[in-house]
Short mmCIF file of C-alpha atoms and ligand atoms in Angstrom, two decimals:
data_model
loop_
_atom_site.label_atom_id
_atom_site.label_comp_id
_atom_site.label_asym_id
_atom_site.label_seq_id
_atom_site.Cartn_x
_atom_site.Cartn_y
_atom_site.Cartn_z
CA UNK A 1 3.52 -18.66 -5.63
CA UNK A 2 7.04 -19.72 -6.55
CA UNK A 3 8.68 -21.76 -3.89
CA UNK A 4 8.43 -21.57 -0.34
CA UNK A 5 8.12 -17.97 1.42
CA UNK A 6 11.33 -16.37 3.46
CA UNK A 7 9.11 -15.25 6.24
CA UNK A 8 8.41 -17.36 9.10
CA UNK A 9 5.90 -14.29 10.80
CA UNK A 10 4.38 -11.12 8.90
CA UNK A 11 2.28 -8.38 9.66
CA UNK A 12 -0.42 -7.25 7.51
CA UNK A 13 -2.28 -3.95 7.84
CA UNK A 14 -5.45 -3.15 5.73
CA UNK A 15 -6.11 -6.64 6.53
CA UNK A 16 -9.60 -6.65 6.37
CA UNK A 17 -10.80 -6.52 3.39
CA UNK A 18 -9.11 -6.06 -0.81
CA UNK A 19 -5.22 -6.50 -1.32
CA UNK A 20 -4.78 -6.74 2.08
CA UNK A 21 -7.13 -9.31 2.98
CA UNK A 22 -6.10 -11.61 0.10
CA UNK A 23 -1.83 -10.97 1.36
CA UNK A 24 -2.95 -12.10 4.81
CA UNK A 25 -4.89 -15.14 3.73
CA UNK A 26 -2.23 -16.24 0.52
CA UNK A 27 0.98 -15.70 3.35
CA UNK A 28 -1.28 -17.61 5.61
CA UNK A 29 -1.98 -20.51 3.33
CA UNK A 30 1.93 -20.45 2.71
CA UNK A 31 2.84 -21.30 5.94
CA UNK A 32 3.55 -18.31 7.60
CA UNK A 33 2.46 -17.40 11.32
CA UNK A 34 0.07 -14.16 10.03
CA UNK A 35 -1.07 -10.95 12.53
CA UNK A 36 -3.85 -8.92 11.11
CA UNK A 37 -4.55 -5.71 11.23
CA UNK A 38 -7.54 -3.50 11.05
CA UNK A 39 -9.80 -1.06 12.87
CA UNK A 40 -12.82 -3.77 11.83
CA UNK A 41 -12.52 -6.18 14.34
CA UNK A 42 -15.13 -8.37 13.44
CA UNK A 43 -13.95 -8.87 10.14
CA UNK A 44 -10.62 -10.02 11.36
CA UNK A 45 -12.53 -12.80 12.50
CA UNK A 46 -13.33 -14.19 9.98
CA UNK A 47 -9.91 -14.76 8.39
CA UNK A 48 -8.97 -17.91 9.66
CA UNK A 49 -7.59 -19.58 12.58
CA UNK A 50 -3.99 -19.46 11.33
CA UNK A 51 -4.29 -15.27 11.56
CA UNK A 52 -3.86 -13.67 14.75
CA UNK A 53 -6.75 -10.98 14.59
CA UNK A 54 -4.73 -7.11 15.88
CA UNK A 55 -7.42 -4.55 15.64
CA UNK A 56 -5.70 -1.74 15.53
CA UNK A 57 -6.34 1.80 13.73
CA UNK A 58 -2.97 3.11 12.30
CA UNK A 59 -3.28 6.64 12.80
CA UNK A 60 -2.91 6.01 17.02
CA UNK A 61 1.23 5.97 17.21
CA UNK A 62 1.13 4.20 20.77
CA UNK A 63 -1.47 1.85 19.35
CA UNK A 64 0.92 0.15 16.78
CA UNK A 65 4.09 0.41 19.03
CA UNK A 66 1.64 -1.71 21.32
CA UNK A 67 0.36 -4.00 18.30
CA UNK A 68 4.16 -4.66 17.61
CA UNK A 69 4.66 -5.74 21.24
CA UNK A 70 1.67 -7.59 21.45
CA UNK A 71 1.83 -9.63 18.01
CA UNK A 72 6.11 -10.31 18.26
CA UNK A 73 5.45 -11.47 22.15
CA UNK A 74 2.77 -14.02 20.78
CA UNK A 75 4.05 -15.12 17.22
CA UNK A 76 7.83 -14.47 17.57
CA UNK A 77 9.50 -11.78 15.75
CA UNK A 78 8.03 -9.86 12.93
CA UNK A 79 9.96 -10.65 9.40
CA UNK A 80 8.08 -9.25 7.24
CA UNK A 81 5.63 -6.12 7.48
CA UNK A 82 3.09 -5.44 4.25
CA UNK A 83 1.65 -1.93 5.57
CA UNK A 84 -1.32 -1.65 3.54
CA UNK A 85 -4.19 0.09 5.48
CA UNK A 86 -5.36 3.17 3.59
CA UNK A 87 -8.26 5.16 2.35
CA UNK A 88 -9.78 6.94 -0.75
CA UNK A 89 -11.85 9.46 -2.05
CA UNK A 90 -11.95 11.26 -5.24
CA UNK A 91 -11.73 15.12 -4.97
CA UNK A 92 -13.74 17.34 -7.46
CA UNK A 93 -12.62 21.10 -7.42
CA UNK A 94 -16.21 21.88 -5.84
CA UNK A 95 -15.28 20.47 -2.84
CA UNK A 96 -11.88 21.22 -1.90
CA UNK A 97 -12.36 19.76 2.11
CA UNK A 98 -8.82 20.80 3.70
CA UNK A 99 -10.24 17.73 6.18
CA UNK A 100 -10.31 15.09 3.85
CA UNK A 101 -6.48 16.02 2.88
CA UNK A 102 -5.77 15.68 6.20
CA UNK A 103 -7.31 12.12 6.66
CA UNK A 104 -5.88 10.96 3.85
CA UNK A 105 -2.34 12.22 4.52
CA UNK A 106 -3.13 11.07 8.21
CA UNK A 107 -4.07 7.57 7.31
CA UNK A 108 -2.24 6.63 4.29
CA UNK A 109 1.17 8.69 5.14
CA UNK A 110 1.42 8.73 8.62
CA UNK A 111 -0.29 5.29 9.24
CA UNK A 112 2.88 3.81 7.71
CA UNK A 113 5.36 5.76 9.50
CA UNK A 114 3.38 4.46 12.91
CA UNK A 115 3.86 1.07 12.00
CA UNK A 116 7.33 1.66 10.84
CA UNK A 117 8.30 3.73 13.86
CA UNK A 118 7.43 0.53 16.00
CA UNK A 119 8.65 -2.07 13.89
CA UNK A 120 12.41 -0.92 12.50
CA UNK A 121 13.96 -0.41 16.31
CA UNK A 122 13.32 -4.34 16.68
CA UNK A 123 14.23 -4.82 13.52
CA UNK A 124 17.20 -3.15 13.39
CA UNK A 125 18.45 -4.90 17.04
CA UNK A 126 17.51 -7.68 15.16
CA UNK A 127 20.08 -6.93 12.05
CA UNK A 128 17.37 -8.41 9.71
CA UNK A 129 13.61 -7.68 8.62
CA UNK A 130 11.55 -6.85 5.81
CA UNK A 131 9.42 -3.69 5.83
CA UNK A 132 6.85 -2.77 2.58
CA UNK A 133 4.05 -0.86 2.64
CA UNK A 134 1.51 0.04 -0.36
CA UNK A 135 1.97 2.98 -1.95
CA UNK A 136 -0.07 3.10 -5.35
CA UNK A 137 1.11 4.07 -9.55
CA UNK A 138 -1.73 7.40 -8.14
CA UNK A 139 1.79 8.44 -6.53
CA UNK A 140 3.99 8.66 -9.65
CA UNK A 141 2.38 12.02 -10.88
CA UNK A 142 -0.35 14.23 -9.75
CA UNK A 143 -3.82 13.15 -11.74
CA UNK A 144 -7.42 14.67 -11.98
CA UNK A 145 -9.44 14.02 -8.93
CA UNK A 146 -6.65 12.41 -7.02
CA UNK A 147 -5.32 15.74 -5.11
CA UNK A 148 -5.99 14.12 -1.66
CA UNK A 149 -4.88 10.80 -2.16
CA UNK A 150 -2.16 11.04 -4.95
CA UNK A 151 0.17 13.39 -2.14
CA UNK A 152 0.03 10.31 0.34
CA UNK A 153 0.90 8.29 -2.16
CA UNK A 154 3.65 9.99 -3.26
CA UNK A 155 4.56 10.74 0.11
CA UNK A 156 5.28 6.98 0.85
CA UNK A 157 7.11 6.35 -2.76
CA UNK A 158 9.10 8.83 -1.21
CA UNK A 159 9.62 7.40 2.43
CA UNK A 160 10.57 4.18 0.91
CA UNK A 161 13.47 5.47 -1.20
CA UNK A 162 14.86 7.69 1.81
CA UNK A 163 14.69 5.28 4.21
CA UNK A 164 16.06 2.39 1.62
CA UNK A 165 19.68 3.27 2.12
CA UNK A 166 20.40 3.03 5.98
CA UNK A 167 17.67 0.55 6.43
CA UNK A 168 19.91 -1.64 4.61
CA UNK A 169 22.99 -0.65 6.25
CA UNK A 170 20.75 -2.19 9.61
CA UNK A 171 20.28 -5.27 7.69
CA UNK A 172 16.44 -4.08 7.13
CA UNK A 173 15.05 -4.43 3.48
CA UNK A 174 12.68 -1.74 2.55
CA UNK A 175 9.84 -2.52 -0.41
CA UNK A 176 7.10 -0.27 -1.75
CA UNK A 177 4.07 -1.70 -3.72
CA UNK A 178 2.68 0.21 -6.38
CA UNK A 179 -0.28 -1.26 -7.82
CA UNK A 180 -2.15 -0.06 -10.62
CA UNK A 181 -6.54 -0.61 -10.26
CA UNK A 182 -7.56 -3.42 -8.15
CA UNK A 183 -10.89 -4.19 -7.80
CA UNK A 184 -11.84 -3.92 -4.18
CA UNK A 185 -14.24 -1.91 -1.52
CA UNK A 186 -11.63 1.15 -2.52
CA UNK A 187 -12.07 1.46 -6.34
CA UNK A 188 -16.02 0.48 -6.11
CA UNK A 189 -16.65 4.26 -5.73
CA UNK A 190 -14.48 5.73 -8.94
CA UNK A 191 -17.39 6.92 -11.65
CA UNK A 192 -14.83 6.12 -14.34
CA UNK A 193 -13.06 3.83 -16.59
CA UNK A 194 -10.16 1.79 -14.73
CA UNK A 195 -7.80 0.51 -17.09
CA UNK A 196 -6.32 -3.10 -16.67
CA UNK A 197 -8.23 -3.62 -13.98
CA UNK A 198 -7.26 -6.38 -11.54
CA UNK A 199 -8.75 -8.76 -8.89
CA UNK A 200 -7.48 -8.63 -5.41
CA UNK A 201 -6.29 -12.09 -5.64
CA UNK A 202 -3.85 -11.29 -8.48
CA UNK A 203 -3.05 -8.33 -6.75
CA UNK A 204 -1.89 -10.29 -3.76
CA UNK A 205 -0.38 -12.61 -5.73
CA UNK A 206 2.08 -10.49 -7.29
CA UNK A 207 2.94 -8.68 -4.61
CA UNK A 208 3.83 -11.83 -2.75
CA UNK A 209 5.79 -12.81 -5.52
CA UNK A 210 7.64 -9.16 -5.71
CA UNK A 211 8.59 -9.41 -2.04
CA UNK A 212 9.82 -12.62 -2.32
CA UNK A 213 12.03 -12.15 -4.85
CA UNK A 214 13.54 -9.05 -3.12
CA UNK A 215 12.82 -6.24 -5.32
CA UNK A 216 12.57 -2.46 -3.98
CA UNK A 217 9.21 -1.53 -6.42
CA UNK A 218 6.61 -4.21 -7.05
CA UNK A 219 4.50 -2.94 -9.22
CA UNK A 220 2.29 -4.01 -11.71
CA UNK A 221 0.39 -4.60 -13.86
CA UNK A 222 3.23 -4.17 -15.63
CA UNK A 223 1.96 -2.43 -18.97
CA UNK A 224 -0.08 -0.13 -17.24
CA UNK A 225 3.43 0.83 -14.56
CA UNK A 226 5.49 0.91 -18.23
CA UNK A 227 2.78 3.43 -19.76
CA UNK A 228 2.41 5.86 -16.57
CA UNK A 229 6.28 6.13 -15.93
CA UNK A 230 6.56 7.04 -19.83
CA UNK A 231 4.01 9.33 -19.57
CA UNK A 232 5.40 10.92 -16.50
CA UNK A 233 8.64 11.64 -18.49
CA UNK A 234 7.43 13.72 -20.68
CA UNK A 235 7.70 17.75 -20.76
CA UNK A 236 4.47 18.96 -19.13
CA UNK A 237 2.70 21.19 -22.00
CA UNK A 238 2.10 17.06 -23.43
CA UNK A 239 2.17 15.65 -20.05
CA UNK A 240 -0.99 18.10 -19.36
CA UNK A 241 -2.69 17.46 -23.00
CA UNK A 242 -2.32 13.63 -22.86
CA UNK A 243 -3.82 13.67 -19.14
CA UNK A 244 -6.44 15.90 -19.75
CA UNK A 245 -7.76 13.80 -22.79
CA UNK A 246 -7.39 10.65 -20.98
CA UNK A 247 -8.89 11.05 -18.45
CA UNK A 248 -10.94 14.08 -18.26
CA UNK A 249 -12.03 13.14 -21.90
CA UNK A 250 -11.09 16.80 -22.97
CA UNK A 251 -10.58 16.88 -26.89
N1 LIG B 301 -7.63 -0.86 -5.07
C1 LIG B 301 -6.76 -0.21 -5.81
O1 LIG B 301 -6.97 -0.01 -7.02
C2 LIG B 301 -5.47 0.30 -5.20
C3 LIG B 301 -4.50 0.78 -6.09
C4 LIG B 301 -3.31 1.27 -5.57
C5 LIG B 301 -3.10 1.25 -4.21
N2 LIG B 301 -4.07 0.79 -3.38
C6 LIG B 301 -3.78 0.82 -1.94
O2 LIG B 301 -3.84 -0.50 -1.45
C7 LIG B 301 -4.19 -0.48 -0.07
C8 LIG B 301 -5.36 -1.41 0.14
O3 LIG B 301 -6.46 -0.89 -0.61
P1 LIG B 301 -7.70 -1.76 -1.07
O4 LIG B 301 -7.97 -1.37 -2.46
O5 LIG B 301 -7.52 -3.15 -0.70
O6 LIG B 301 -8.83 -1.04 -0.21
P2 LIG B 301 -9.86 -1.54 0.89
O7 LIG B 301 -10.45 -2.84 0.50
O8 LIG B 301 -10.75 -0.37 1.14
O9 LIG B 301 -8.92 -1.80 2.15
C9 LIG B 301 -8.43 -0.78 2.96
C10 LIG B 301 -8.02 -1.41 4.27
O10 LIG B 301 -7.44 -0.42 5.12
C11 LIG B 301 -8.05 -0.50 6.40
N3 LIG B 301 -8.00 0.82 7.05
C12 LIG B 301 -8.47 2.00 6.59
N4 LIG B 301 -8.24 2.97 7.49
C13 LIG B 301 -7.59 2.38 8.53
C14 LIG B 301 -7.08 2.84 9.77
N5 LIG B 301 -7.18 4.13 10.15
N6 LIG B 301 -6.46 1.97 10.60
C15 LIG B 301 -6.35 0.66 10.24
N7 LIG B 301 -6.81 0.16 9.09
C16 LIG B 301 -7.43 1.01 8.25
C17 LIG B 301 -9.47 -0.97 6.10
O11 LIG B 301 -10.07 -1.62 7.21
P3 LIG B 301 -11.01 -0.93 8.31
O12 LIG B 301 -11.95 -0.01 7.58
O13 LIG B 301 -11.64 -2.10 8.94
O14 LIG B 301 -10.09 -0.22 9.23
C18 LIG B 301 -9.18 -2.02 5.04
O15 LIG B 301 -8.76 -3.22 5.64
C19 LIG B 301 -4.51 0.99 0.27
O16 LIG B 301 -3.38 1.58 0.86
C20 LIG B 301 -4.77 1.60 -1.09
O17 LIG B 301 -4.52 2.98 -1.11
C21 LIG B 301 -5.24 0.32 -3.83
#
């Protein structure tokens, strides 16, 4: 990590385990004062004593307007918030489950806008705060087998650039994190090849780093982000071809 961090407290959700497990522990080891949030409390436990364990599950509104309370009356005020708890599961066209949409949309989508709903009133009394959540590169452009998930992603590309503007006008920075495939609990399930691959650790690491320096997207790694949003700008009779030979190995 370059230099020291501009946080003095942060709030990490999706805490227990992958990218958000590694942010909690690398902001930790950094210095700053870290709450953690998951629904497993046990393996909150286990992060440390310089992380305040906040077992919380995102999709309960008054839950994380509570969390906020609870973790800003014990560690001070929040300054940074990486919203990262989410789920997965691939979708095959044999089993189009309108309730897995639902959880997905439920917990990725409206998970965030929980935390974010208790977080930017404070913030914005405040005049200052820093407010990211993960979205994921899934979000850039619909893909085979990510119908469920790639909408929630989307979803919160799009929440961060609407909410980007007058966030900043309240002295609030908004950030979205778009990694490409980390290896973690998440991505253990996917049956097929994951390009440029990362480990959690990297993961956290450059997200860390992206925050730090300010920037609205972090996203990385950054030849895989450079290929997708090229691919995404093309018409869709190629956009379709190239996708469907990629990754559904069509010829
Ligand atoms: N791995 C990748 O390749 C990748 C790529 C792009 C984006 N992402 C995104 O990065 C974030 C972290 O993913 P990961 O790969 O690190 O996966 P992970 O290891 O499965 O972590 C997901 C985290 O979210 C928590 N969580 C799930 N549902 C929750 C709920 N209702 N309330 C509170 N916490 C909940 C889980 O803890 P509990 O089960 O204990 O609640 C866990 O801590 C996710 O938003 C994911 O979509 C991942």
């Amino acid at each position: 990590m370059a230099g020291p961090l501009p946080w003095k407290t942060a709030w990490v959700t999706g805490a227990s385990t992958g990218i958000g497990r590694e942010i909690a522990l690398q902001l930790a080891a950094a210095g700053v004062k870290v709450a953690a949030s998951a629904r497993s409390a046990d393996k909150l436990q286990h992060l440390g004593q310089g992380v305040m364990a906040v077992p919380l599950d995102v999709t309960d509104g008054d839950a994380c307007r509570r969390a906020v309370e609870n973790i800003e009356s014990k560690l001070g005020p929040i300054d940074l918030a990486v919203l990262g708890a989410g789920t997965y599961r691939p979708v095959s066209l044999d089993e189009l489950d309108p309730a897995e949409f639902s959880h997905m949309m439920t917990t990725n989508y409206m998970g965030v806008v929980n935390c974010v709903a208790g977080l930017a009133p404070r913030m914005a009394a405040r005049g200052s705060g820093h407010l990211s959540w993960i979205a994921s590169v899934a979000g850039y452009m619909g893909l085979p087998k990510a119908a469920a998930y790639g909408p929630s992603k989307a979803a919160l590309i799009s929440l961060a650039e609407s909410l980007y503007p007058e966030m900043k006008q309240r002295g609030i920075r908004v950030s979205v994190i778009n990694p490409g495939f980390v290896e973690t609990p998440l991505t253990a399930q996917n049956d097929f090849a994951m390009p440029f691959l990362m480990k959690p650790e990297e993961a956290a690491r450059r997200s860390i780093d992206g925050l730090a320096a300010g920037r609205f997207e972090v996203a990385y790694p950054r030849r895989f982000v450079a290929i997708l949003k090229a691919v995404r700008l093309l018409p869709y009779p190629m956009f379709f071809r190239l996708i469907s030979r990629a990754v559904l190995k069509e010829r």
